[in-house]
PDB file of C-alpha atoms in Angstrom:
ATOM      1  CA  ALA A 204       1.211 -17.329  -1.732  1.00 73.00           C
ATOM      2  CA  GLN A 205       2.449 -14.526   0.449  1.00 81.00           C
ATOM      3  CA  SER A 206       1.101 -13.085   3.669  1.00 88.00           C
ATOM      4  CA  VAL A 207       2.105 -10.465   6.194  1.00 93.00           C
ATOM      5  CA  THR A 208       1.254 -10.334   9.891  1.00 95.00           C
ATOM      6  CA  GLN A 209       1.705  -7.178  11.901  1.00 96.00           C
ATOM      7  CA  LEU A 210       1.459  -7.813  15.628  1.00 92.00           C
ATOM      8  CA  GLY A 211      -0.432  -5.059  17.405  1.00 91.00           C
ATOM      9  CA  SER A 212      -2.915  -2.876  15.586  1.00 92.00           C
ATOM     10  CA  HIS A 213      -2.102  -0.034  18.002  1.00 95.00           C
ATOM     11  CA  VAL A 214       1.203   0.780  19.674  1.00 97.00           C
ATOM     12  CA  SER A 215       1.694   3.659  22.098  1.00 97.00           C
ATOM     13  CA  VAL A 216       5.093   4.950  23.198  1.00 97.00           C
ATOM     14  CA  SER A 217       6.367   7.977  25.050  1.00 97.00           C
ATOM     15  CA  GLU A 218       8.299  10.657  23.231  1.00 97.00           C
ATOM     16  CA  GLY A 219      11.978   9.667  23.292  1.00 97.00           C
ATOM     17  CA  ALA A 220      11.262   5.976  23.839  1.00 98.00           C
ATOM     18  CA  LEU A 221      12.191   3.115  21.536  1.00 97.00           C
ATOM     19  CA  VAL A 222       9.767   2.323  18.735  1.00 98.00           C
ATOM     20  CA  LEU A 223       9.372  -1.346  17.775  1.00 98.00           C
ATOM     21  CA  LEU A 224       6.764  -2.368  15.208  1.00 98.00           C
ATOM     22  CA  ARG A 225       6.618  -6.065  14.433  1.00 97.00           C
ATOM     23  CA  CYS A 226       6.211  -7.690  11.049  1.00 96.00           C
ATOM     24  CA  ASN A 227       6.336 -11.360  10.128  1.00 96.00           C
ATOM     25  CA  TYR A 228       5.868 -12.652   6.621  1.00 93.00           C
ATOM     26  CA  SER A 229       5.427 -15.852   4.731  1.00 88.00           C
ATOM     27  CA  SER A 230       6.712 -16.268   1.222  1.00 78.00           C
ATOM     28  CA  SER A 231       7.579 -19.254  -0.896  1.00 71.00           C
ATOM     29  CA  VAL A 232      10.391 -17.349  -2.593  1.00 72.00           C
ATOM     30  CA  PRO A 233      13.041 -14.930  -1.328  1.00 72.00           C
ATOM     31  CA  PRO A 234      11.018 -11.855  -0.530  1.00 82.00           C
ATOM     32  CA  TYR A 235      11.360  -8.181  -1.113  1.00 89.00           C
ATOM     33  CA  LEU A 236      10.191  -6.400   2.040  1.00 92.00           C
ATOM     34  CA  PHE A 237       8.929  -2.876   2.587  1.00 94.00           C
ATOM     35  CA  TRP A 238       7.717  -0.553   5.291  1.00 96.00           C
ATOM     36  CA  TYR A 239       5.370   2.262   4.331  1.00 96.00           C
ATOM     37  CA  VAL A 240       4.029   5.083   6.517  1.00 96.00           C
ATOM     38  CA  GLN A 241       0.665   6.774   6.112  1.00 92.00           C
ATOM     39  CA  TYR A 242       0.114  10.116   7.805  1.00 90.00           C
ATOM     40  CA  PRO A 243      -3.477  11.256   8.363  1.00 84.00           C
ATOM     41  CA  ASN A 244      -5.231  12.141   5.113  1.00 77.00           C
ATOM     42  CA  GLN A 245      -2.113  11.449   3.070  1.00 82.00           C
ATOM     43  CA  GLY A 246      -0.938   8.720   0.727  1.00 83.00           C
ATOM     44  CA  LEU A 247       1.564   6.024   1.596  1.00 91.00           C
ATOM     45  CA  GLN A 248       5.224   6.944   1.708  1.00 93.00           C
ATOM     46  CA  LEU A 249       8.074   4.449   1.530  1.00 93.00           C
ATOM     47  CA  LEU A 250      10.151   4.325   4.723  1.00 96.00           C
ATOM     48  CA  LEU A 251      12.606   1.635   3.701  1.00 95.00           C
ATOM     49  CA  LYS A 252      12.973  -1.559   1.707  1.00 93.00           C
ATOM     50  CA  TYR A 253      14.971  -4.764   1.663  1.00 92.00           C
ATOM     51  CA  THR A 254      15.720  -6.405  -1.670  1.00 86.00           C
ATOM     52  CA  THR A 255      19.136  -8.074  -1.433  1.00 84.00           C
ATOM     53  CA  GLY A 256      22.425  -7.557   0.368  1.00 85.00           C
ATOM     54  CA  ALA A 257      22.782  -6.121   3.851  1.00 87.00           C
ATOM     55  CA  THR A 258      20.030  -7.342   6.139  1.00 89.00           C
ATOM     56  CA  LEU A 259      19.972  -4.175   8.260  1.00 95.00           C
ATOM     57  CA  VAL A 260      18.265  -1.493   6.238  1.00 95.00           C
ATOM     58  CA  LYS A 261      18.179   2.187   7.114  1.00 96.00           C
ATOM     59  CA  GLY A 262      15.357   4.401   5.994  1.00 95.00           C
ATOM     60  CA  ILE A 263      14.096   7.922   6.311  1.00 94.00           C
ATOM     61  CA  ASN A 264      13.341   9.753   9.574  1.00 93.00           C
ATOM     62  CA  GLY A 265      15.738   7.595  11.593  1.00 96.00           C
ATOM     63  CA  PHE A 266      13.904   4.303  11.072  1.00 97.00           C
ATOM     64  CA  GLU A 267      15.607   1.012  10.360  1.00 97.00           C
ATOM     65  CA  ALA A 268      14.588  -2.617   9.935  1.00 97.00           C
ATOM     66  CA  GLU A 269      16.394  -5.927  10.004  1.00 95.00           C
ATOM     67  CA  PHE A 270      15.573  -8.838   7.717  1.00 93.00           C
ATOM     68  CA  LYS A 271      15.862 -12.096   9.666  1.00 93.00           C
ATOM     69  CA  LYS A 272      15.277 -15.020   7.348  1.00 89.00           C
ATOM     70  CA  SER A 273      15.371 -17.626  10.132  1.00 90.00           C
ATOM     71  CA  GLU A 274      12.591 -15.798  11.968  1.00 92.00           C
ATOM     72  CA  THR A 275      10.751 -14.641   8.809  1.00 92.00           C
ATOM     73  CA  SER A 276      10.658 -11.199  10.369  1.00 95.00           C
ATOM     74  CA  PHE A 277      11.243  -7.612   9.293  1.00 96.00           C
ATOM     75  CA  HIS A 278      10.648  -5.546  12.419  1.00 97.00           C
ATOM     76  CA  LEU A 279      10.808  -1.737  12.240  1.00 98.00           C
ATOM     77  CA  THR A 280      12.669   0.213  14.917  1.00 98.00           C
ATOM     78  CA  LYS A 281      13.582   3.758  15.839  1.00 98.00           C
ATOM     79  CA  PRO A 282      15.726   4.507  18.881  1.00 97.00           C
ATOM     80  CA  SER A 283      13.849   7.629  19.983  1.00 97.00           C
ATOM     81  CA  ALA A 284      10.248   8.422  19.094  1.00 97.00           C
ATOM     82  CA  HIS A 285       9.199  11.886  18.055  1.00 96.00           C
ATOM     83  CA  MET A 286       5.702  13.312  18.120  1.00 96.00           C
ATOM     84  CA  SER A 287       5.816  13.601  14.340  1.00 95.00           C
ATOM     85  CA  ASP A 288       6.181   9.804  14.064  1.00 96.00           C
ATOM     86  CA  ALA A 289       2.513   9.348  14.960  1.00 96.00           C
ATOM     87  CA  ALA A 290       1.019   7.643  11.903  1.00 96.00           C
ATOM     88  CA  GLU A 291      -0.035   4.277  10.550  1.00 95.00           C
ATOM     89  CA  TYR A 292       2.713   1.917   9.457  1.00 97.00           C
ATOM     90  CA  PHE A 293       2.328  -0.880   6.927  1.00 95.00           C
ATOM     91  CA  CYS A 294       4.642  -3.789   6.265  1.00 96.00           C
ATOM     92  CA  ALA A 295       4.510  -5.296   2.766  1.00 93.00           C
ATOM     93  CA  VAL A 296       6.072  -8.185   0.900  1.00 91.00           C
ATOM     94  CA  ARG A 297       6.601  -8.954  -2.743  1.00 86.00           C
ATOM     95  CA  GLY A 298       7.747 -12.235  -4.165  1.00 71.00           C
ATOM     96  CA  THR A 299       9.840 -12.399  -7.308  1.00 64.00           C
ATOM     97  CA  GLY A 300       7.016 -13.732  -9.440  1.00 65.00           C
ATOM     98  CA  ARG A 301       4.433 -11.056  -8.796  1.00 68.00           C
ATOM     99  CA  ARG A 302       4.961  -7.333  -8.730  1.00 77.00           C
ATOM    100  CA  ALA A 303       1.957  -6.393  -6.604  1.00 84.00           C
ATOM    101  CA  LEU A 304       2.576  -5.934  -2.902  1.00 89.00           C
ATOM    102  CA  THR A 305       0.874  -7.910  -0.152  1.00 90.00           C
ATOM    103  CA  PHE A 306       0.275  -5.653   2.837  1.00 92.00           C
ATOM    104  CA  GLY A 307      -0.193  -6.284   6.516  1.00 93.00           C
ATOM    105  CA  SER A 308      -3.205  -4.796   8.264  1.00 92.00           C
ATOM    106  CA  GLY A 309      -1.193  -1.910   9.663  1.00 94.00           C
ATOM    107  CA  THR A 310      -0.062  -0.645  13.067  1.00 96.00           C
ATOM    108  CA  ARG A 311      -1.162   2.734  14.343  1.00 96.00           C
ATOM    109  CA  LEU A 312       1.625   4.388  16.327  1.00 97.00           C
ATOM    110  CA  GLN A 313       0.732   6.914  19.001  1.00 97.00           C
ATOM    111  CA  VAL A 314       3.431   9.027  20.623  1.00 97.00           C
ATOM    112  CA  GLN A 315       2.629  10.410  24.050  1.00 96.00           C
ATOM    113  CA  PRO A 316       4.289  13.624  25.273  1.00 94.00           C
TER     114      PRO A 316
ATOM    115  CA  GLY B 251       8.245  16.513 -10.366  1.00 56.00           C
ATOM    116  CA  ALA B 252       4.591  15.743  -9.914  1.00 81.00           C
ATOM    117  CA  GLY B 253       3.604  12.659  -8.005  1.00 91.00           C
ATOM    118  CA  VAL B 254       0.744  10.262  -8.594  1.00 94.00           C
ATOM    119  CA  SER B 255      -2.563  12.079  -8.690  1.00 95.00           C
ATOM    120  CA  GLN B 256      -6.060  10.700  -8.262  1.00 96.00           C
ATOM    121  CA  SER B 257      -9.499  12.131  -8.798  1.00 96.00           C
ATOM    122  CA  PRO B 258     -11.909  12.695  -7.319  1.00 97.00           C
ATOM    123  CA  SER B 259     -10.546  12.832  -3.782  1.00 95.00           C
ATOM    124  CA  ASN B 260     -13.967  11.960  -2.398  1.00 96.00           C
ATOM    125  CA  LYS B 261     -16.975  10.340  -4.030  1.00 97.00           C
ATOM    126  CA  VAL B 262     -20.359   9.667  -2.498  1.00 98.00           C
ATOM    127  CA  THR B 263     -22.715   7.569  -4.581  1.00 97.00           C
ATOM    128  CA  GLU B 264     -25.964   5.723  -4.184  1.00 97.00           C
ATOM    129  CA  LYS B 265     -26.082   1.957  -4.120  1.00 97.00           C
ATOM    130  CA  GLY B 266     -26.517   0.606  -7.633  1.00 97.00           C
ATOM    131  CA  LYS B 267     -24.846   3.495  -9.450  1.00 98.00           C
ATOM    132  CA  ASP B 268     -21.656   3.191 -11.484  1.00 98.00           C
ATOM    133  CA  VAL B 269     -18.503   5.136 -10.542  1.00 98.00           C
ATOM    134  CA  GLU B 270     -15.246   5.932 -12.307  1.00 98.00           C
ATOM    135  CA  LEU B 271     -12.024   6.671 -10.459  1.00 98.00           C
ATOM    136  CA  ARG B 272      -9.039   8.196 -12.225  1.00 97.00           C
ATOM    137  CA  CYS B 273      -5.304   7.845 -11.708  1.00 97.00           C
ATOM    138  CA  ASP B 274      -2.513   9.841 -13.314  1.00 96.00           C
ATOM    139  CA  PRO B 275       0.803   8.066 -12.727  1.00 95.00           C
ATOM    140  CA  ILE B 276       4.222   9.631 -12.538  1.00 93.00           C
ATOM    141  CA  SER B 277       5.460  10.411 -16.035  1.00 91.00           C
ATOM    142  CA  GLY B 278       7.699   7.628 -17.357  1.00 89.00           C
ATOM    143  CA  HIS B 279       6.416   5.001 -14.936  1.00 91.00           C
ATOM    144  CA  THR B 280       5.433   1.972 -16.959  1.00 89.00           C
ATOM    145  CA  ALA B 281       3.810   0.024 -14.118  1.00 91.00           C
ATOM    146  CA  LEU B 282       0.518   1.043 -12.505  1.00 94.00           C
ATOM    147  CA  TYR B 283      -1.340  -0.612  -9.627  1.00 94.00           C
ATOM    148  CA  TRP B 284      -4.743  -0.245  -8.013  1.00 96.00           C
ATOM    149  CA  TYR B 285      -5.304  -1.172  -4.372  1.00 96.00           C
ATOM    150  CA  ARG B 286      -8.297  -0.951  -2.048  1.00 96.00           C
ATOM    151  CA  GLN B 287      -8.085  -0.001   1.627  1.00 92.00           C
ATOM    152  CA  ARG B 288     -11.119  -0.753   3.735  1.00 91.00           C
ATOM    153  CA  LEU B 289     -11.513   1.004   7.065  1.00 86.00           C
ATOM    154  CA  GLY B 290      -9.045  -0.350   9.621  1.00 78.00           C
ATOM    155  CA  GLN B 291      -7.499  -2.799   7.190  1.00 81.00           C
ATOM    156  CA  GLY B 292      -4.421  -3.099   5.043  1.00 83.00           C
ATOM    157  CA  LEU B 293      -4.312  -2.612   1.323  1.00 90.00           C
ATOM    158  CA  GLU B 294      -5.768  -5.223  -1.015  1.00 93.00           C
ATOM    159  CA  PHE B 295      -4.319  -5.566  -4.498  1.00 93.00           C
ATOM    160  CA  LEU B 296      -6.855  -5.127  -7.284  1.00 96.00           C
ATOM    161  CA  ILE B 297      -5.111  -4.904 -10.663  1.00 95.00           C
ATOM    162  CA  TYR B 298      -1.672  -4.279 -12.203  1.00 92.00           C
ATOM    163  CA  PHE B 299      -0.734  -2.839 -15.602  1.00 92.00           C
ATOM    164  CA  GLN B 300       2.732  -3.148 -17.132  1.00 89.00           C
ATOM    165  CA  GLY B 301       3.324  -1.493 -20.477  1.00 84.00           C
ATOM    166  CA  ASN B 302       1.448  -3.232 -23.274  1.00 84.00           C
ATOM    167  CA  SER B 303       1.260  -6.574 -21.482  1.00 87.00           C
ATOM    168  CA  ALA B 304      -2.064  -8.079 -20.467  1.00 89.00           C
ATOM    169  CA  PRO B 305      -3.008  -6.690 -17.048  1.00 91.00           C
ATOM    170  CA  ASP B 306      -2.894  -8.850 -13.922  1.00 91.00           C
ATOM    171  CA  LYS B 307      -6.544  -8.790 -12.836  1.00 92.00           C
ATOM    172  CA  SER B 308      -6.217 -11.470 -10.189  1.00 90.00           C
ATOM    173  CA  GLY B 309      -7.188  -9.150  -7.343  1.00 92.00           C
ATOM    174  CA  LEU B 310     -10.479  -7.848  -8.736  1.00 95.00           C
ATOM    175  CA  PRO B 311     -13.193  -8.957  -6.272  1.00 95.00           C
ATOM    176  CA  SER B 312     -16.011  -9.353  -8.799  1.00 95.00           C
ATOM    177  CA  ASP B 313     -16.942  -8.739 -12.420  1.00 96.00           C
ATOM    178  CA  ARG B 314     -18.448  -5.407 -11.346  1.00 97.00           C
ATOM    179  CA  PHE B 315     -14.887  -4.108 -11.167  1.00 98.00           C
ATOM    180  CA  SER B 316     -12.878  -3.256 -14.277  1.00 97.00           C
ATOM    181  CA  ALA B 317      -9.971  -1.022 -15.168  1.00 97.00           C
ATOM    182  CA  GLU B 318      -8.361   0.400 -18.254  1.00 95.00           C
ATOM    183  CA  ARG B 319      -5.097   2.087 -18.968  1.00 94.00           C
ATOM    184  CA  THR B 320      -4.234   4.140 -22.036  1.00 85.00           C
ATOM    185  CA  GLY B 321      -0.675   3.260 -23.009  1.00 80.00           C
ATOM    186  CA  GLU B 322       1.591   4.258 -20.153  1.00 80.00           C
ATOM    187  CA  SER B 323      -0.672   7.046 -19.060  1.00 89.00           C
ATOM    188  CA  VAL B 324      -3.944   7.541 -17.249  1.00 95.00           C
ATOM    189  CA  SER B 325      -5.898   4.667 -15.750  1.00 97.00           C
ATOM    190  CA  THR B 326      -9.577   4.464 -14.887  1.00 97.00           C
ATOM    191  CA  LEU B 327     -11.079   2.055 -12.358  1.00 98.00           C
ATOM    192  CA  THR B 328     -14.790   1.472 -12.904  1.00 98.00           C
ATOM    193  CA  ILE B 329     -17.158  -0.061 -10.390  1.00 98.00           C
ATOM    194  CA  GLN B 330     -20.572  -0.965 -11.747  1.00 98.00           C
ATOM    195  CA  ARG B 331     -23.737  -1.323  -9.662  1.00 98.00           C
ATOM    196  CA  THR B 332     -21.945  -0.211  -6.506  1.00 98.00           C
ATOM    197  CA  GLN B 333     -22.660  -1.976  -3.227  1.00 97.00           C
ATOM    198  CA  GLN B 334     -22.133  -0.732   0.316  1.00 96.00           C
ATOM    199  CA  GLU B 335     -19.220  -3.118   0.773  1.00 95.00           C
ATOM    200  CA  ASP B 336     -17.413  -1.233  -2.006  1.00 97.00           C
ATOM    201  CA  SER B 337     -16.976   1.712   0.374  1.00 97.00           C
ATOM    202  CA  ALA B 338     -13.231   2.127   0.842  1.00 97.00           C
ATOM    203  CA  VAL B 339     -10.248   4.241  -0.132  1.00 95.00           C
ATOM    204  CA  TYR B 340      -8.988   3.305  -3.579  1.00 97.00           C
ATOM    205  CA  LEU B 341      -5.264   3.872  -3.987  1.00 96.00           C
ATOM    206  CA  CYS B 342      -3.254   4.011  -7.163  1.00 96.00           C
ATOM    207  CA  ALA B 343       0.508   3.518  -7.349  1.00 94.00           C
ATOM    208  CA  SER B 344       3.071   3.625 -10.133  1.00 93.00           C
ATOM    209  CA  SER B 345       6.648   2.439 -10.530  1.00 91.00           C
ATOM    210  CA  LEU B 346       9.454   1.957 -12.990  1.00 87.00           C
ATOM    211  CA  VAL B 347      10.027  -1.558 -14.264  1.00 73.00           C
ATOM    212  CA  GLY B 348      13.275  -2.347 -12.539  1.00 59.00           C
ATOM    213  CA  PRO B 349      13.173  -0.710  -9.099  1.00 55.00           C
ATOM    214  CA  ASP B 350      10.648  -2.022  -6.667  1.00 68.00           C
ATOM    215  CA  GLU B 351       9.479   1.175  -5.057  1.00 85.00           C
ATOM    216  CA  GLN B 352       5.829   1.969  -5.717  1.00 90.00           C
ATOM    217  CA  TYR B 353       4.771   5.585  -5.413  1.00 92.00           C
ATOM    218  CA  PHE B 354       1.251   6.029  -4.103  1.00 93.00           C
ATOM    219  CA  GLY B 355      -1.354   8.649  -4.835  1.00 94.00           C
ATOM    220  CA  PRO B 356      -3.502  10.235  -2.099  1.00 92.00           C
ATOM    221  CA  GLY B 357      -6.438   7.950  -2.864  1.00 94.00           C
ATOM    222  CA  THR B 358     -10.124   8.346  -3.627  1.00 96.00           C
ATOM    223  CA  ARG B 359     -12.475   7.837  -0.702  1.00 96.00           C
ATOM    224  CA  LEU B 360     -15.611   6.123  -2.010  1.00 98.00           C
ATOM    225  CA  THR B 361     -18.746   6.055   0.102  1.00 97.00           C
ATOM    226  CA  VAL B 362     -21.740   4.059  -1.101  1.00 97.00           C
ATOM    227  CA  THR B 363     -24.984   5.030   0.626  1.00 96.00           C
TER     228      THR B 363
END
């Protein structure tokens, strides 16, 4: 069975500050890991994904995430927050045996001017 | 090209009525998924279709929920005898077989009064 824990349902940062959204997972098999973003009244959009290979993954809009197997983590970062980054962010995991994604409960990011 | 589309975008129904939600996947995508997103929560997997294989129904919460898919085309999620706890946003996603990225539709917001 797989599970995803996102620490902090709400995160608030100042514009220009570092963004760090935390995600820890449990999986009995090597996982595929994803971060999705959901803007208000819109569907989910893929930010980045880890399947195999390099553990530091770069995504759209300046976001990146690092897969750390020893810590079972896949935290999302962005060096400098922009007002347009305000949205809800979901971490998800998929094991090799099942194609459906298991999602965390989400983190709402607020960016203060 | 066109993305995943869902209809209706909003549905208000009375407790006990049946509802049908529709999903049009991206053309050529053989895999189709339904998820449910309750207010303030992450996405819950409901059902997965892959080509002509038997669907993975392991996420359906009760026998009031069912879904069909015509070939590799449109899918319909049916909820019979709706209950207030069925109120949620129902999201559809589609993907190719090999790559892992799921493309999400905008969702149908279901409100059961």
